N, C-alpha and C. Protein backbone atom coordinates (compact mmCIF):
# COMPACT_ATOMS: atom_id res chain seq x y z
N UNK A 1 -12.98 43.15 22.09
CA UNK A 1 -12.14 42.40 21.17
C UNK A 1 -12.88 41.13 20.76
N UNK A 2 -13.12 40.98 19.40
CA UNK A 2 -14.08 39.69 18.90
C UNK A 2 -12.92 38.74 18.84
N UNK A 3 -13.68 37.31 18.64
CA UNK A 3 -12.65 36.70 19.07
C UNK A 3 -12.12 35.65 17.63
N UNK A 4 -10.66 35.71 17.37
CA UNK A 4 -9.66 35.72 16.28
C UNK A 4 -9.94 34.13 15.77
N UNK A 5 -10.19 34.97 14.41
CA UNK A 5 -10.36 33.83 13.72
C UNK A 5 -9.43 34.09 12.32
N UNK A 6 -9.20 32.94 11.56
CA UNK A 6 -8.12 32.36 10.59
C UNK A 6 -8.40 33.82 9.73
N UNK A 7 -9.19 34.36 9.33
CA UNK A 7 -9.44 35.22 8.76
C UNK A 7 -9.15 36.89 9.39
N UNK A 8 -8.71 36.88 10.21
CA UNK A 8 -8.42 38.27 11.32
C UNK A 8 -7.35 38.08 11.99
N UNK A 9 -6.80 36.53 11.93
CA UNK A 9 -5.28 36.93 12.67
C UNK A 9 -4.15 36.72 10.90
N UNK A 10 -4.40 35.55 10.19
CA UNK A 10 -3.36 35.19 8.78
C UNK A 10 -3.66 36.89 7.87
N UNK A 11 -2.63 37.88 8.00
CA UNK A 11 -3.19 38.74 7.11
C UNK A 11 -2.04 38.95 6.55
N UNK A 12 -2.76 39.67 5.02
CA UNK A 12 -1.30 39.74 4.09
C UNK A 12 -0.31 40.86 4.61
N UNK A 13 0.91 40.85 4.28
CA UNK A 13 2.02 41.88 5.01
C UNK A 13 1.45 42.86 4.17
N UNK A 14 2.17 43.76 4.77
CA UNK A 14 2.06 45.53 4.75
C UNK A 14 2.46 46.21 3.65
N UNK A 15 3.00 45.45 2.60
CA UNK A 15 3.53 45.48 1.29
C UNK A 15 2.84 45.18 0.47
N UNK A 16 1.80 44.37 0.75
CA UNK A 16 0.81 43.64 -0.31
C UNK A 16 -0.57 44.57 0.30
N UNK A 17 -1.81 44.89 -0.96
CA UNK A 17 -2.95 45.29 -0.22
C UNK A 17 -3.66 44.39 0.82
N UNK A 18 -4.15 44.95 1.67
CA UNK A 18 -5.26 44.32 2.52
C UNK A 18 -6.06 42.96 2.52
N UNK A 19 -6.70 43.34 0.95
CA UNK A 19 -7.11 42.40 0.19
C UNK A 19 -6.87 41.71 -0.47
N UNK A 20 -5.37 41.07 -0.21
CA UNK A 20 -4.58 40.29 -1.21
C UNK A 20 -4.57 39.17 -0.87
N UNK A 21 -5.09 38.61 -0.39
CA UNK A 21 -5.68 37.07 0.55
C UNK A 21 -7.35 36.76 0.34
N UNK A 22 -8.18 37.87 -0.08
CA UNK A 22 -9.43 37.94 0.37
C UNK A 22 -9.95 36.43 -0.38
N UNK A 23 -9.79 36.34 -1.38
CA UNK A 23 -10.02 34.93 -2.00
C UNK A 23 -9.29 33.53 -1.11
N UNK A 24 -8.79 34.00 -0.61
CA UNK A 24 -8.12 32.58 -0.13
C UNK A 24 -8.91 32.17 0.76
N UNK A 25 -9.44 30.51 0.70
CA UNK A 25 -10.33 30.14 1.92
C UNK A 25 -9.49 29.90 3.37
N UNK A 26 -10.49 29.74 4.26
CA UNK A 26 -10.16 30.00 6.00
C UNK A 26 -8.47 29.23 5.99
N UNK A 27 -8.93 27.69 6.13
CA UNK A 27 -8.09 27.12 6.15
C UNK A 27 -6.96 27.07 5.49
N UNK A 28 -6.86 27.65 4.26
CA UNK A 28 -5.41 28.14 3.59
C UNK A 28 -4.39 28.77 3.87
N UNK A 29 -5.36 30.18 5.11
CA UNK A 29 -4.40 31.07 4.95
C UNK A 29 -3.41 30.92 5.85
N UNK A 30 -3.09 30.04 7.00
CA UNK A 30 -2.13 29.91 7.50
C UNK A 30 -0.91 29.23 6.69
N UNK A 31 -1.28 28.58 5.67
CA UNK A 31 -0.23 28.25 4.32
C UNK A 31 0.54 29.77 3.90
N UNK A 32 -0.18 30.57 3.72
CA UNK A 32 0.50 31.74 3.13
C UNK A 32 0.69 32.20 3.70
N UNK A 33 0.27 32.83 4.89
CA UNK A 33 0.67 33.17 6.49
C UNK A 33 2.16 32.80 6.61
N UNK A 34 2.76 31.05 6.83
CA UNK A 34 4.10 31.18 6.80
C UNK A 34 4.54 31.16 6.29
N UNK A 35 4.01 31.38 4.63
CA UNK A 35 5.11 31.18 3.23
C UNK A 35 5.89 32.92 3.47
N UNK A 36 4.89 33.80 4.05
CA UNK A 36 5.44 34.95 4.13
C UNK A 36 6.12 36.01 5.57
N UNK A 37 5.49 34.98 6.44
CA UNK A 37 6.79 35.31 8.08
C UNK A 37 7.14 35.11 8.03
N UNK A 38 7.06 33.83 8.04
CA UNK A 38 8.18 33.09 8.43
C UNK A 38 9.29 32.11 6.98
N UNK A 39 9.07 33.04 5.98
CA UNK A 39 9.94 32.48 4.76
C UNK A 39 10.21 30.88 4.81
N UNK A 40 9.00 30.34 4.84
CA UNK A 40 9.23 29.36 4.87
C UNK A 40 7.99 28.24 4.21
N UNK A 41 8.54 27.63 2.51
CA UNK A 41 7.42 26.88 1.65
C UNK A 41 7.03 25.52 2.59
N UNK A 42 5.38 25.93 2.36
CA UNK A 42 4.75 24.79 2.84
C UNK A 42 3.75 24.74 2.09
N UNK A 43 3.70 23.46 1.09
CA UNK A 43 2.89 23.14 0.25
C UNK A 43 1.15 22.90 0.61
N UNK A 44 0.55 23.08 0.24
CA UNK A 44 -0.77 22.70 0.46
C UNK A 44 -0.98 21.15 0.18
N UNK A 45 -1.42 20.28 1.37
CA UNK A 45 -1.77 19.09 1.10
C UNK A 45 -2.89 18.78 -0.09
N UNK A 46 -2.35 17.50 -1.02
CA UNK A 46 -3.40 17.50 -2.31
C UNK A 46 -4.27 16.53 -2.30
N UNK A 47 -4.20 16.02 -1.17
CA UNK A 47 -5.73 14.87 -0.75
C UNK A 47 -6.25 15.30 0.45
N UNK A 48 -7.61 14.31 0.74
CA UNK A 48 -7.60 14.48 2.21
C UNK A 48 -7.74 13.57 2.45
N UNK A 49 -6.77 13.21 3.90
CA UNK A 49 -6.94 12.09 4.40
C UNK A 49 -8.13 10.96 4.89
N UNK A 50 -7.96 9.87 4.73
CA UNK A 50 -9.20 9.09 5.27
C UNK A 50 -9.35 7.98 6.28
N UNK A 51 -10.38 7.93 6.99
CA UNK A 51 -9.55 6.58 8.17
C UNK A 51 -8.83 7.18 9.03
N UNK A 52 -8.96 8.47 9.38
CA UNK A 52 -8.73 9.74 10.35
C UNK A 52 -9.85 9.87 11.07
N UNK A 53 -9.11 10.45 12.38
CA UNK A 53 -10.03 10.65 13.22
C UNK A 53 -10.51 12.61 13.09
N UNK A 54 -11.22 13.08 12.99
CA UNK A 54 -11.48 14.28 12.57
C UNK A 54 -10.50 15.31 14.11
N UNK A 55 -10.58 16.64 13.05
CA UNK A 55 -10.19 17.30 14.10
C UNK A 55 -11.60 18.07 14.57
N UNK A 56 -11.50 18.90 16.00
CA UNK A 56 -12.12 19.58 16.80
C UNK A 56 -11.83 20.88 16.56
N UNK A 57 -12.48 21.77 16.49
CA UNK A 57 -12.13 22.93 16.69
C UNK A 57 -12.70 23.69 17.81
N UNK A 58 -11.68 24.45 18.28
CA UNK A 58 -12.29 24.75 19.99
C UNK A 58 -11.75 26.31 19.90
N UNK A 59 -12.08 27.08 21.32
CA UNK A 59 -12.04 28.29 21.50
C UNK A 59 -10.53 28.24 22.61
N UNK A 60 -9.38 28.90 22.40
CA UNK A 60 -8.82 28.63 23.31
C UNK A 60 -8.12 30.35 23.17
N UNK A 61 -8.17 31.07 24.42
CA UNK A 61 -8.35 31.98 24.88
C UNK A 61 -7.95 33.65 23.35
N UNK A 62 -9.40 33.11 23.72
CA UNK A 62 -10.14 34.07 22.25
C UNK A 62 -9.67 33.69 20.92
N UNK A 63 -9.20 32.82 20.75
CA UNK A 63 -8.93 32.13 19.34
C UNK A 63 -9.48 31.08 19.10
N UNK A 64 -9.53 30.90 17.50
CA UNK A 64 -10.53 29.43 17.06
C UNK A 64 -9.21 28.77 17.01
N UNK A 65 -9.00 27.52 17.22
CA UNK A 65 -7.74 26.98 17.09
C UNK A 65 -8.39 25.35 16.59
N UNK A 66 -7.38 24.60 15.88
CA UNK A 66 -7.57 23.14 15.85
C UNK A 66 -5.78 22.52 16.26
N UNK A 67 -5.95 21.82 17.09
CA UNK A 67 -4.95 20.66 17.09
C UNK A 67 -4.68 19.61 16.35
N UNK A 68 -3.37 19.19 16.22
CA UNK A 68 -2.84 18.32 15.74
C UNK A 68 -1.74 16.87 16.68
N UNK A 69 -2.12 15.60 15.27
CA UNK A 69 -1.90 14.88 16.22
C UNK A 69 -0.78 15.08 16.73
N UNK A 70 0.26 15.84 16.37
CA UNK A 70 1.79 15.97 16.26
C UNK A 70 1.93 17.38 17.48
N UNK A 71 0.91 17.42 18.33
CA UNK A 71 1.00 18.96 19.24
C UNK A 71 0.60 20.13 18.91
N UNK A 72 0.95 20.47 17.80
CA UNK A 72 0.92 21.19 16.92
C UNK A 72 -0.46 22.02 17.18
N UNK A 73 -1.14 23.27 16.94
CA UNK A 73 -2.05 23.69 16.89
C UNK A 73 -1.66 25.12 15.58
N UNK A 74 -3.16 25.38 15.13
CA UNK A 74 -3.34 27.03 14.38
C UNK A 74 -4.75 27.10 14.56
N UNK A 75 -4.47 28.53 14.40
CA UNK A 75 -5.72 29.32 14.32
C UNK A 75 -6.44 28.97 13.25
N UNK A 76 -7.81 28.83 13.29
CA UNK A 76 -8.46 28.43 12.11
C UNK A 76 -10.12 29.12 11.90
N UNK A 77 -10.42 28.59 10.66
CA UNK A 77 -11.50 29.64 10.23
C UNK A 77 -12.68 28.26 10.70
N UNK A 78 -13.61 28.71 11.29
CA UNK A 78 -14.85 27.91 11.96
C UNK A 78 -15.92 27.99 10.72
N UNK A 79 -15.70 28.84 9.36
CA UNK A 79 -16.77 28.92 8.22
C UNK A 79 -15.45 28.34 7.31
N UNK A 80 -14.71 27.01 7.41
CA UNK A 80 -14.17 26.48 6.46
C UNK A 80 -14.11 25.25 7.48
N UNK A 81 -14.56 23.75 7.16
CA UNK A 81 -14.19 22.58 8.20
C UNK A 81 -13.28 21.65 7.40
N UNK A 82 -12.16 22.45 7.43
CA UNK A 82 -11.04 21.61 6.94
C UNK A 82 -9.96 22.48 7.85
N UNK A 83 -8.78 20.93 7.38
CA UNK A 83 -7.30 21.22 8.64
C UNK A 83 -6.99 20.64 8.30
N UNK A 84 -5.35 21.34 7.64
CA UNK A 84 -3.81 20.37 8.25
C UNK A 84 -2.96 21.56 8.60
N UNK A 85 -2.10 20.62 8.80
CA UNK A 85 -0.79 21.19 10.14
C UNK A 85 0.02 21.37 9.15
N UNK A 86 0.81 22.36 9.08
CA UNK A 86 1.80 23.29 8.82
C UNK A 86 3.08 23.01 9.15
N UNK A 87 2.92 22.18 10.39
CA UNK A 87 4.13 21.80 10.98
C UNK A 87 4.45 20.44 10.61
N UNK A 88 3.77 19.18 10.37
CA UNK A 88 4.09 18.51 10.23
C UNK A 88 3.87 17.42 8.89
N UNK A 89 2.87 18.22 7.95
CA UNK A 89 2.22 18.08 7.57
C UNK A 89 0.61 17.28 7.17
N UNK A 90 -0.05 17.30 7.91
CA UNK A 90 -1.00 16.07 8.25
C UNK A 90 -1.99 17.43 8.20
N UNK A 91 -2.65 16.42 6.56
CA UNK A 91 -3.55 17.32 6.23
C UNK A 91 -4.25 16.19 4.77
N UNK A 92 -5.12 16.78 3.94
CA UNK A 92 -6.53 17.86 5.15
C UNK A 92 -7.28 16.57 5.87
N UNK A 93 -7.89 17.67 6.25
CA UNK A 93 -8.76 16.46 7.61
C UNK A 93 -10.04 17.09 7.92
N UNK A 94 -10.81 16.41 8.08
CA UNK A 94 -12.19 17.10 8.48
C UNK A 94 -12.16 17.29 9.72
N UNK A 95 -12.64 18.70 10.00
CA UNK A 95 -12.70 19.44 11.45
C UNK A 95 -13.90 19.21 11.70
N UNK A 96 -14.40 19.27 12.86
CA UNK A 96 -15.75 19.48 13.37
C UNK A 96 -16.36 20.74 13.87
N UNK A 97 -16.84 21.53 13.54
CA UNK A 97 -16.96 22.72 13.81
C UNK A 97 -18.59 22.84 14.09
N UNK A 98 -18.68 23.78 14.68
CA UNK A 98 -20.21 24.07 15.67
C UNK A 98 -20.79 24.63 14.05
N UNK A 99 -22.49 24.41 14.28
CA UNK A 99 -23.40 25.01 12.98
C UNK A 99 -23.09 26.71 12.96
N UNK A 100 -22.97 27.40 12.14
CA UNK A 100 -22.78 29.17 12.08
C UNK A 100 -23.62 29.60 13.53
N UNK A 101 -24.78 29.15 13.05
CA UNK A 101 -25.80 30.32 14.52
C UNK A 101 -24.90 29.67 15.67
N UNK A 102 -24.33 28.49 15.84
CA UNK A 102 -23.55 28.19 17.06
C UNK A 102 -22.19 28.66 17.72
N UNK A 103 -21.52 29.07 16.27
CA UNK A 103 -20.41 30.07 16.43
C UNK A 103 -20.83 31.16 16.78
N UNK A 104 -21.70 31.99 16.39
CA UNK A 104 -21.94 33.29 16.75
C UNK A 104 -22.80 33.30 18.39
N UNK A 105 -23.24 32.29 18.39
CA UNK A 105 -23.89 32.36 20.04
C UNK A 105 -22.80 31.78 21.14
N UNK A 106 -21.76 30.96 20.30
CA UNK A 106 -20.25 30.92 21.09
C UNK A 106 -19.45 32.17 21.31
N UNK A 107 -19.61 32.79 20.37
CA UNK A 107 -18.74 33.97 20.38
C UNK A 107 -19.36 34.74 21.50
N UNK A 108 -20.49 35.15 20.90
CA UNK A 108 -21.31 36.13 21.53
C UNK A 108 -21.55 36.02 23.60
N UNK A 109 -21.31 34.30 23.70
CA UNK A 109 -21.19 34.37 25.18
C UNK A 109 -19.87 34.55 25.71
N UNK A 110 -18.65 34.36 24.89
CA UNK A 110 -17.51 34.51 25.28
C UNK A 110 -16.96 35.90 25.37
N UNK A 111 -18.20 36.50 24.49
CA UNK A 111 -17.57 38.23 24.43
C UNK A 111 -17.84 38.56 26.41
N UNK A 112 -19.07 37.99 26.82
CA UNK A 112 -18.99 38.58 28.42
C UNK A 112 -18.30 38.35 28.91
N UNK A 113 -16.94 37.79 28.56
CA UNK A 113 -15.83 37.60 29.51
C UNK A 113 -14.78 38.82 29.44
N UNK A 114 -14.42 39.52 30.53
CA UNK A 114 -14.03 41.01 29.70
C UNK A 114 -12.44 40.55 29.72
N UNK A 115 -11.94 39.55 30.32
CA UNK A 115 -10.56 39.18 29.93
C UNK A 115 -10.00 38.46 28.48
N UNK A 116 -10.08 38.67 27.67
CA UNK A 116 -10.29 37.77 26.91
C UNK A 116 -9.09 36.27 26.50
N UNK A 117 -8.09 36.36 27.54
CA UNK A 117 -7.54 35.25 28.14
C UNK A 117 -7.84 34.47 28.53
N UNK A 118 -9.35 35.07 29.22
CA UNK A 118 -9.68 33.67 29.92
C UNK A 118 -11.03 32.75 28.91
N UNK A 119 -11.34 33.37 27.72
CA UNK A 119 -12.69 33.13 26.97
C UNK A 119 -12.02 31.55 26.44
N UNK A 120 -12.55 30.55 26.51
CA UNK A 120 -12.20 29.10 26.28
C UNK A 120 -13.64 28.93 26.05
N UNK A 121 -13.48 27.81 24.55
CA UNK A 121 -14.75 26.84 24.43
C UNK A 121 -14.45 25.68 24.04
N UNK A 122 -14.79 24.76 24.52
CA UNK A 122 -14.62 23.07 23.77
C UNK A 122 -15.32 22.37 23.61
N UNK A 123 -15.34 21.60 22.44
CA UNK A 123 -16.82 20.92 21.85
C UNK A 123 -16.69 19.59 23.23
N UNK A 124 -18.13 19.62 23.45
CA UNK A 124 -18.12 18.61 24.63
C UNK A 124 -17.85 17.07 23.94
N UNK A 125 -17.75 16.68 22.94
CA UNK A 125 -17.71 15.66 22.04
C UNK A 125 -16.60 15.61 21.82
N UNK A 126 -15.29 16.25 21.73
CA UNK A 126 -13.73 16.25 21.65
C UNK A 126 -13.22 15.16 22.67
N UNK A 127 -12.38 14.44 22.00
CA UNK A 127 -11.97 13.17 23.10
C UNK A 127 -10.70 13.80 23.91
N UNK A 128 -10.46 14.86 23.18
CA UNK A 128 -8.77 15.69 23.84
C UNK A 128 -8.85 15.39 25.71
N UNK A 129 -7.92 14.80 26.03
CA UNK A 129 -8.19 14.44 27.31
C UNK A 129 -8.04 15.73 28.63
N UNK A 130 -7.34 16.76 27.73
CA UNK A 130 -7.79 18.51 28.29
C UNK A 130 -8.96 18.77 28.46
N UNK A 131 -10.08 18.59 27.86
CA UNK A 131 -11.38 19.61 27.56
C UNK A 131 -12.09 19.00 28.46
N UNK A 132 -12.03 20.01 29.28
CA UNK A 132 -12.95 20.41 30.35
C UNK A 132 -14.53 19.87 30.43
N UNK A 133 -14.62 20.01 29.37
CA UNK A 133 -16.50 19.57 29.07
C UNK A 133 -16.57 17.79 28.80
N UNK A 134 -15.25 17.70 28.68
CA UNK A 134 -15.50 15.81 28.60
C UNK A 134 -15.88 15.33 30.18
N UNK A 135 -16.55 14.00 29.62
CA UNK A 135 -17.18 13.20 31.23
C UNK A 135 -15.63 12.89 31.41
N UNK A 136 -15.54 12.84 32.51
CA UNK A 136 -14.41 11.80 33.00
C UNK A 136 -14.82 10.01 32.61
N UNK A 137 -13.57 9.83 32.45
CA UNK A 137 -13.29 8.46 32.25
C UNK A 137 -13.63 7.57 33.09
N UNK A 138 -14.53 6.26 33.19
CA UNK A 138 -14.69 5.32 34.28
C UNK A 138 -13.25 5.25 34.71
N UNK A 139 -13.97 4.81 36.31
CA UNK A 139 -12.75 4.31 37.17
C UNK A 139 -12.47 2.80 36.65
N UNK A 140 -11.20 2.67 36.78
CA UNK A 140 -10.74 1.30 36.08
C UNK A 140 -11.30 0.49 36.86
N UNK A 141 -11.52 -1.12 36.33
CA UNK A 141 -12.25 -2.02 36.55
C UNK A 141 -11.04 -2.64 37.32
N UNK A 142 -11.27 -3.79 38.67
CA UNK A 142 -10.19 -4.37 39.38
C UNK A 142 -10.97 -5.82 38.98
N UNK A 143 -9.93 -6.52 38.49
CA UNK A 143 -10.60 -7.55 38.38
C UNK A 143 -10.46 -8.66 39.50
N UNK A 144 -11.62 -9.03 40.14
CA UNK A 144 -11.83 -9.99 41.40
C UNK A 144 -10.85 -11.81 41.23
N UNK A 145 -10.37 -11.26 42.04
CA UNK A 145 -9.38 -12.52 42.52
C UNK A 145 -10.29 -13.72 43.32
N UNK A 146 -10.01 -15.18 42.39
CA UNK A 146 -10.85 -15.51 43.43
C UNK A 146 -10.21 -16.23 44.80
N UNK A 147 -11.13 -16.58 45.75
CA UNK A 147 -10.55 -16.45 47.06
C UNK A 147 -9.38 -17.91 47.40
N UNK A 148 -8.65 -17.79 47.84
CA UNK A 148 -7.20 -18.52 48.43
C UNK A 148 -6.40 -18.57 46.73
N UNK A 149 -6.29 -17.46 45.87
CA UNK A 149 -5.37 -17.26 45.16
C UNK A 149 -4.37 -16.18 45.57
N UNK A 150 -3.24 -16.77 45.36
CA UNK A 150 -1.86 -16.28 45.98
C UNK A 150 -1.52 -14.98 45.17
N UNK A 151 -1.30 -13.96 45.80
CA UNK A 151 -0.79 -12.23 45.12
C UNK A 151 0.34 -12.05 44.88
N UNK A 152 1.24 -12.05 44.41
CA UNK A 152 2.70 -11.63 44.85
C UNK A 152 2.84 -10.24 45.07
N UNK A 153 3.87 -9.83 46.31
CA UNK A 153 3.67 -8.23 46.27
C UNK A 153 4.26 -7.24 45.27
């Protein structure tokens, strides 16, 4: 099982051909995705935001996914580096996404995982305080008291 991207999971219903999306870029198609499950209009954002902090896009068990600041996550296309949320609307936004040969040598090591539940990747550069590949945070600094100053308990 390769692992799901915006383009292999958003597909048009069973009423429409196959190829009735094929023009639509990565990041869109979860727009039309719920204009048609879930009957429900969600406009396409008509700027992109600026003075944002970019989104990440990571591997989270066999899906490309990006988060939002609002919780929120979708599946997304890693050959389109744009994102907004569906849910709340906070959009577009520049994603950060690995170079192509880096997706496919992501993929390609995640395929040896034969569960594909457990296949996770996260850009080590993501500040998400989840991802595994971040340094930990210094230990907080105590700041030195100096000596015969009174503490209260």
């Amino acid at each position: 099982m390769n692992v799901v991207r915006a383009e292999t999971y958003y597909i048009p219903p069973r009423q429409l051909p196959p190829d009735a999306w094929a023009n639509v870029p990565g990041a869109e198609l979860v727009f039309r995705w719920i204009e048609y499950r879930l009957h429900r209009r969600v406009p396409l954002p008509d700027s992109t935001l600026t003075d944002v902090p970019p989104v990440y896009a990571r591997v989270n068990q066999n899906r490309w996914l990006a988060d939002c600041v609002c919780n929120s996550a979708a599946v997304i296309s890693p050959a389109d580096p744009r994102w907004a949320c569906t849910e709340c609307g906070y959009g577009w936004v520049d994603m950060i996404v690995p170079a192509p040969e880096e997706v496919t040598a992501i993929e390609q090591q995640l395929l040896t995982i034969p569960q594909p539940h457990l296949r996770d990747w996260w850009n080590p550069a993501d500040p998400n305080p989840f991802n595994p590949s971040r340094p930990p945070d210094p230990p907080p600094s105590v700041p030195e008291i100096p000596p015969g100053t009174e503490v209260a308990p």
